[in-house]
Structure formats: C-alpha cells, structure tokens
GROMACS .gro file of C-alpha atoms in nm:
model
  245
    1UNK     CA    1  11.288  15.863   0.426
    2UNK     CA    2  11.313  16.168   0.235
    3UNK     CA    3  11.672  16.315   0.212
    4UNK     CA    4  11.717  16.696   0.369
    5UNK     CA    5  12.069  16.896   0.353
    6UNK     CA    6  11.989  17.205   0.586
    7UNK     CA    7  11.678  17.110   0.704
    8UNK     CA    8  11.518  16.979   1.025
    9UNK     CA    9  11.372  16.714   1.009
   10UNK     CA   10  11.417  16.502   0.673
   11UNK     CA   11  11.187  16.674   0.383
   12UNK     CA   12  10.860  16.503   0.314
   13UNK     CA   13  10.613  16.630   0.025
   14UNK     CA   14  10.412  16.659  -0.332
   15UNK     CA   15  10.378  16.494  -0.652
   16UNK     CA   16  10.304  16.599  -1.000
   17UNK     CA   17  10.329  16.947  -1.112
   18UNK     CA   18  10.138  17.222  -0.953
   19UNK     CA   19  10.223  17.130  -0.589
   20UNK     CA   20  10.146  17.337  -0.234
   21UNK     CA   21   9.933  17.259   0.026
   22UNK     CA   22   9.629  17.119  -0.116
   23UNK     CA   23   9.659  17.194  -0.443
   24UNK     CA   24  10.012  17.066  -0.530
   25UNK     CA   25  10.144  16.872  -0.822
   26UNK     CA   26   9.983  16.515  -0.929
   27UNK     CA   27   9.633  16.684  -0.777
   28UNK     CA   28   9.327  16.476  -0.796
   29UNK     CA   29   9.026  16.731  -0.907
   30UNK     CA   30   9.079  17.024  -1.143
   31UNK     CA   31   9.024  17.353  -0.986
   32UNK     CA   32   8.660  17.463  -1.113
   33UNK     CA   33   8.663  17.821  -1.283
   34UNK     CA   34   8.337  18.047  -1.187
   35UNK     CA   35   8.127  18.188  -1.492
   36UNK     CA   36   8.133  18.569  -1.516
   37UNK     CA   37   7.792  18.600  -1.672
   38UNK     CA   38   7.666  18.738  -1.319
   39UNK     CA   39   7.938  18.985  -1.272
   40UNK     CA   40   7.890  19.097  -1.652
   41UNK     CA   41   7.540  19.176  -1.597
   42UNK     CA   42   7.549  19.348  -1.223
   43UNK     CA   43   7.847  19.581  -1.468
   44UNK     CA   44   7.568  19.658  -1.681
   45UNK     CA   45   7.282  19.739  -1.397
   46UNK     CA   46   7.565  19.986  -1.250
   47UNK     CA   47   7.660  20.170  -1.586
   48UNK     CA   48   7.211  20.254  -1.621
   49UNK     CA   49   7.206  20.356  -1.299
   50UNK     CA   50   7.488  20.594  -1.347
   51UNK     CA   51   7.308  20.682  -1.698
   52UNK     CA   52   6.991  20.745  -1.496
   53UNK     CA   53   7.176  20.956  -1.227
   54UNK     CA   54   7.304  21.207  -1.504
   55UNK     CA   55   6.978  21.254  -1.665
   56UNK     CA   56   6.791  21.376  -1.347
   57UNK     CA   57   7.023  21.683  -1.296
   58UNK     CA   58   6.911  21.802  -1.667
   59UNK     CA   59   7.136  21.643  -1.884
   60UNK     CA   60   7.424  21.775  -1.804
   61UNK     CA   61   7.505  21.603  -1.486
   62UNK     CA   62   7.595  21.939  -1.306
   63UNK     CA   63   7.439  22.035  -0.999
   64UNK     CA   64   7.142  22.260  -1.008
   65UNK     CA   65   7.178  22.456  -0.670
   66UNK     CA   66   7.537  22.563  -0.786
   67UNK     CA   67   7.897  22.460  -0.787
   68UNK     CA   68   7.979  22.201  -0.487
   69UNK     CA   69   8.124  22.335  -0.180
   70UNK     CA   70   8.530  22.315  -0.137
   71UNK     CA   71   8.565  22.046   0.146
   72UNK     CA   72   8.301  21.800  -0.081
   73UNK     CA   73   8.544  21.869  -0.339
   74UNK     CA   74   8.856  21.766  -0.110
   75UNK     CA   75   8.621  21.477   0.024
   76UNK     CA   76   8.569  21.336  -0.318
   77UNK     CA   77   8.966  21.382  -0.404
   78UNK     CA   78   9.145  21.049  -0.450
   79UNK     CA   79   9.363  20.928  -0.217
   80UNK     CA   80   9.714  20.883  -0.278
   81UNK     CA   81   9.822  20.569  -0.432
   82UNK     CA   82  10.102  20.339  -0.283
   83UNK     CA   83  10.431  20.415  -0.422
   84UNK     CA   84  10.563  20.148  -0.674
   85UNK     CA   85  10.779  20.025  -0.423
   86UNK     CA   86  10.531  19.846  -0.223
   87UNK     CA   87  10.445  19.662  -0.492
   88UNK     CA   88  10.531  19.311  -0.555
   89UNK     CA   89  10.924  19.321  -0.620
   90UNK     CA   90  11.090  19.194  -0.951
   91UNK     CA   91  11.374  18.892  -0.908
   92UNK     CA   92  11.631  18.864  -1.134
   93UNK     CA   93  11.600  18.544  -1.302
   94UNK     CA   94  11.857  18.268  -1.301
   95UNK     CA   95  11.954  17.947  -1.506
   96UNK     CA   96  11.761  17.665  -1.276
   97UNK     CA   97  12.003  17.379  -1.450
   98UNK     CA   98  12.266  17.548  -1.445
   99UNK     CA   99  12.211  17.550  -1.054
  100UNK     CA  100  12.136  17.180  -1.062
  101UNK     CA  101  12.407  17.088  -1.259
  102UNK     CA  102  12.672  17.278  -1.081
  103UNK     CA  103  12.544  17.192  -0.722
  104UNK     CA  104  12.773  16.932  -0.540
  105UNK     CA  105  12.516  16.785  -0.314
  106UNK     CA  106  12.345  16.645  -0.631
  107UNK     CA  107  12.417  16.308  -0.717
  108UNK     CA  108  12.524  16.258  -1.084
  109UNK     CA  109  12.258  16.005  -1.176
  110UNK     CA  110  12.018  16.300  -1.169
  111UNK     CA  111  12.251  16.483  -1.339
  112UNK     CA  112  12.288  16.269  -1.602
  113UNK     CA  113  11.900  16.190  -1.621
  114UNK     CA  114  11.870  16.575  -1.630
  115UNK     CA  115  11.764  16.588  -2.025
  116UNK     CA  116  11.526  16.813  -2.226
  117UNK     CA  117  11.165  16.697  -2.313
  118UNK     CA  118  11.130  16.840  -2.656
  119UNK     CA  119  11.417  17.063  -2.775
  120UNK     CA  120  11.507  17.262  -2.507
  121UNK     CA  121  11.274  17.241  -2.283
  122UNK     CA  122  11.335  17.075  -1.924
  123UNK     CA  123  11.095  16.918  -1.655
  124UNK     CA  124  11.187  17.177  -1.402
  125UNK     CA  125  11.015  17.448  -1.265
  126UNK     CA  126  11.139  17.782  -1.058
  127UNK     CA  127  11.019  17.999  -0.836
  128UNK     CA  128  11.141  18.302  -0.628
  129UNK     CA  129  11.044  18.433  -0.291
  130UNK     CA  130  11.164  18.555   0.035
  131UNK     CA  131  11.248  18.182   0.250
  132UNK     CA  132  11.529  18.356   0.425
  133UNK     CA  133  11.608  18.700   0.415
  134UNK     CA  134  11.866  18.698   0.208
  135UNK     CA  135  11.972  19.012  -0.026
  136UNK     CA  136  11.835  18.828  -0.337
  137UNK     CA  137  11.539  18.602  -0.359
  138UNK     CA  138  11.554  18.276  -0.260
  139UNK     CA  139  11.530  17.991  -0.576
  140UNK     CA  140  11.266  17.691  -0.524
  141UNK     CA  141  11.355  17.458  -0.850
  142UNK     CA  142  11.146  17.115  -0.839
  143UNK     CA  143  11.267  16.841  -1.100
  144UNK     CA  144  10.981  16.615  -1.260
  145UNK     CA  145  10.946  16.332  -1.486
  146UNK     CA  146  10.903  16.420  -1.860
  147UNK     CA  147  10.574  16.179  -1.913
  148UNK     CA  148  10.343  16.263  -1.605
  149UNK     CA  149  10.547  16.539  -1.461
  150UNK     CA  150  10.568  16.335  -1.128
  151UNK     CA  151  10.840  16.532  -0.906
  152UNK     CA  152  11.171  16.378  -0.834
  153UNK     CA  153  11.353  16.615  -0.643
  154UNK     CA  154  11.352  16.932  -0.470
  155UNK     CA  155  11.545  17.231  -0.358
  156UNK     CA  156  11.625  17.550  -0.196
  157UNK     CA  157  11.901  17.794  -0.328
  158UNK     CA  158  12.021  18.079  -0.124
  159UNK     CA  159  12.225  18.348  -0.150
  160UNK     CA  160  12.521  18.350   0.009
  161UNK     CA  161  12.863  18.557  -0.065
  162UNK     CA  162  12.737  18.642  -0.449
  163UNK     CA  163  12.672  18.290  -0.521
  164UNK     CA  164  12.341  18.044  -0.488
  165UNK     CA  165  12.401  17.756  -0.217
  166UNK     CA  166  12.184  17.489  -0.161
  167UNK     CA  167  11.976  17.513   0.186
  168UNK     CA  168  11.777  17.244   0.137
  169UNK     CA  169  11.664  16.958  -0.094
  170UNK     CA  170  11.407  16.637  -0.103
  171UNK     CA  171  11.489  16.388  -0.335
  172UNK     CA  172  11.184  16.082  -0.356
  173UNK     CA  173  10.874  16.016  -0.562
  174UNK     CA  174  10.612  16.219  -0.609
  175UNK     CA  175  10.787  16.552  -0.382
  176UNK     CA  176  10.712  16.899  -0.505
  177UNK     CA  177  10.775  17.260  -0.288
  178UNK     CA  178  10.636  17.592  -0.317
  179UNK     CA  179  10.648  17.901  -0.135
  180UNK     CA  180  10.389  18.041   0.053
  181UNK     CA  181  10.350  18.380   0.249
  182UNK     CA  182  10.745  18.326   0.374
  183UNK     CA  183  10.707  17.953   0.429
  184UNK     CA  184  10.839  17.637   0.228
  185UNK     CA  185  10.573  17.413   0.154
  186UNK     CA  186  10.689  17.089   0.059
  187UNK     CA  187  10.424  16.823  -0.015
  188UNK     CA  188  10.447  16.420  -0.121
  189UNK     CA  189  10.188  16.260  -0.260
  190UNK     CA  190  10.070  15.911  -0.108
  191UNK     CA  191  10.022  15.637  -0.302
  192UNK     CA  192   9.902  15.284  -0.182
  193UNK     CA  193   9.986  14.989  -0.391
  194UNK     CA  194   9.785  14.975  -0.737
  195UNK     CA  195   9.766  15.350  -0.735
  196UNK     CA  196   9.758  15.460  -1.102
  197UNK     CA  197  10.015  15.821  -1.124
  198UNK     CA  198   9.692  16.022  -1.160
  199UNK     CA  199   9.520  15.925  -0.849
  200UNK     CA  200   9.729  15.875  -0.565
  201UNK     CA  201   9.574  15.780  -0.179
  202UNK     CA  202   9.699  16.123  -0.025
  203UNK     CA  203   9.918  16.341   0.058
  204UNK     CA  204  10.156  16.473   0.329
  205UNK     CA  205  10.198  16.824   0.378
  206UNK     CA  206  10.484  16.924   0.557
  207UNK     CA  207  10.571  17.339   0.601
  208UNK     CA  208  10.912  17.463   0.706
  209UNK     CA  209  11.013  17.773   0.810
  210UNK     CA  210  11.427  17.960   0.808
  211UNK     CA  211  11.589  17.979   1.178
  212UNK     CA  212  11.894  18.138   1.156
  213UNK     CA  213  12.103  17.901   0.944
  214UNK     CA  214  11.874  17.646   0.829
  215UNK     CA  215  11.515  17.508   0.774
  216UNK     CA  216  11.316  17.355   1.036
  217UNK     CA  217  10.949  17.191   1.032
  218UNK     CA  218  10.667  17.440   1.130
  219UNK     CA  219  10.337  17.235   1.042
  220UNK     CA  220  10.257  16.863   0.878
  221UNK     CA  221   9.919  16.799   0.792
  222UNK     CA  222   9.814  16.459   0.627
  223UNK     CA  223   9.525  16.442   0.411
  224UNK     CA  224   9.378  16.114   0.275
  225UNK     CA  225   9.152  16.123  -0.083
  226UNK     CA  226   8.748  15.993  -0.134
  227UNK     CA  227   8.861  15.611  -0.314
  228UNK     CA  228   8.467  15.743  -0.469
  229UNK     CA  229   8.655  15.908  -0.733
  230UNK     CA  230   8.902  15.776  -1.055
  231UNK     CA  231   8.923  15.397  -1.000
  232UNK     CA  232   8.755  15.364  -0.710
  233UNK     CA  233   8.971  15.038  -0.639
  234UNK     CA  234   9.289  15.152  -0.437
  235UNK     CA  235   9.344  15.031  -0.119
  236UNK     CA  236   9.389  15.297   0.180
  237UNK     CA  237   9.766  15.343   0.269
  238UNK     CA  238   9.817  15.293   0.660
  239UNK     CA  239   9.850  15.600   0.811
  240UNK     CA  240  10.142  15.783   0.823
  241UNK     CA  241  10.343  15.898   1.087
  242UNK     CA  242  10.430  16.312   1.105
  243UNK     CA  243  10.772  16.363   1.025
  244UNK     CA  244  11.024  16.329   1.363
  245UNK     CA  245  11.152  16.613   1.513
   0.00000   0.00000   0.00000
C-alpha cells in the first residue's frame, strides 16, 4: 500500500518518466507527431489569395470608390490584447534535492541512494503549479531510477511560513505525479508477473484535490493495456481495487 503523509487516502500512481493520466511515465506507445505538409500548403493557398485580392483593386490595393468610411476603420481596429498579467505566471525555481535531502519524512535509504547519473545530473524531475493556494507555487518533485527512469517516490512541497513543507508523498514502484488544471495526478503503473519495465499490464490513476489542510482523493480510474503489443506474453493482473476512502 502506497505510503501518503497529508493525504486521504494512501497515494497510488505512475511509472517511468513522463507520467499523468494516460500518458504518464513508463508509457507503452509513443505519442505520434502530425506532419505539417497540409498546414504548409493551405499557408501558401492563403498568401495567393491575398496576392490575388491586391491586384484586383489596381495594384495598389487601395480602394477605388475612395477612402473607407470611419466606423469600418474602428471595426477593423484590433482589439486590445490581455495585459501580461494574465499570462501564464513565472515560479521562482528551487533546489529539488536540496528539498529531498532536508525533508524529515524521508527515510535515509533514499537519501543515501539519492546519487547523480552522470556528473551532476539527478533522476528527479520538478514541477510547479497552483495544488493549494499557497503564496508561492506548489513543488511536485518525482524521484526515478537512473537506468529506466522507473519512479520511486513522490511528493508535494508547500509553502508554509517562508519555508517548503511536505503535503504529501508516495513512495513504491513505478509512482509518478503531475499537475493538472489545479489537481494532483498521481499514477502507478501495473505490472503482472513477467512484465518486462517497458511494458507494464496497466495503470491506476488516482487524482487528488487540496481541502483545507490536506489532500484528499477526487477520481481513480484503472486502465488495463492490449497484451497485442511488446511481448505479447504477460499475464493480466487481477483487477484492482480503487483506493479506500
């Protein structure tokens, strides 16, 4: 059972990097990319036309029964553009293992597993979004192994009195969270037994949401994977039961 500190029920979720619902870390199929090669021609149809358009005013693409009238000038005016600050908002970034390292409710074996891949890089990833309404955005850091970037461990830092806390964490195989739209999203890949890394059975997608002084559990969705694709050979896990509430 997945292990939770500020969140109800106990945290269950994704897998190899990349996680979120449907699409999260350890994913089976590649995301296809659509070709541009229609777009790049409608761009050219559009820039004749407008050629064309000029041309039948004399060249000069002026109007031939005089200047336009006042309100078709107003009408034609651009509207005003949303001030900067409704744009997407800029977080100040912070140290991720610095966080890890200095957080209490982490055990020391992952503390002392916590080691660079090459140089200085880390397995960990970071992201920053509004979980709880705090004055600064909240900190999503997900811990993964070096060689298949499988995800270990999970959490949630908040803050509270000038200082990060942690609000919630997950710490199993194969757990990843992201943020979506104001919601955590914590998935954990499925695997039955003889599952290679790549291809696990399925996944559990669980999505929690902040009330008042902690996480609780919104949504869980289950999804199980074709066995048509990679190996072909796993057996199905038994289903699994949605989180308890």
């Amino acid at each position: 059972a997945p292990a939770a500190a500020g969140a109800s029920p106990p945290a269950g979720p994704p897998g190899a990097r990349g996680g979120g619902a449907g699409s999260g870390p350890g994913g089976r199929r590649p995301r296809r990319t659509a070709r541009a090669a229609g777009a790049t021609a409608v761009a050219g149809l559009v820039a004749v036309g407008l050629s064309l358009a000029a041309c039948s005013t004399g060249g000069t693409g002026s109007r031939d029964e005089g200047a336009a009238r006042t309100d078709e000038v107003a009408a034609a005016a651009p509207t005003s553009s949303p001030s900067a600050s409704e744009g997407p908002q800029s977080a100040e970034r912070v140290d991720p293992i610095a966080l890890l390292k200095a957080d209490p409710k982490i055990g020391d074996r992952l503390k002392d597993d916590l080691k660079p891949c090459v140089a200085d890089a880390y397995p960990v990833d970071a992201s920053y979004g509004d979980l709880t309404g705090a004055p600064a955005p909240d900190v999503v850091v997900n811990v993964m192994t070096c060689g298949d970037a499988v995800g270990i461990g999970t959490y949630v830092y908040r803050m509270q009195n000038d200082r990060y806390v942690n609000v919630f964490m997950a710490e199993e195989a194969a757990v990843y969270a992201t943020i979506d739209r104001g919601d955590l999203v914590v998935t954990r890949q499925v695997y039955a037994k003889g599952d290679p890394v790549a291809y696990p059975s399925g996944e559990d997608v669980i999505t929690y949401r902040w009330s008042g002084s902690r996480f609780t559990q919104h949504d869980w969705v289950h999804n199980d994977y074709s066995r048509a694709v990679g190996d072909g050979g796993a057996v199905e896990p038994a289903p699994s039961e949605p989180p308890a509430n």
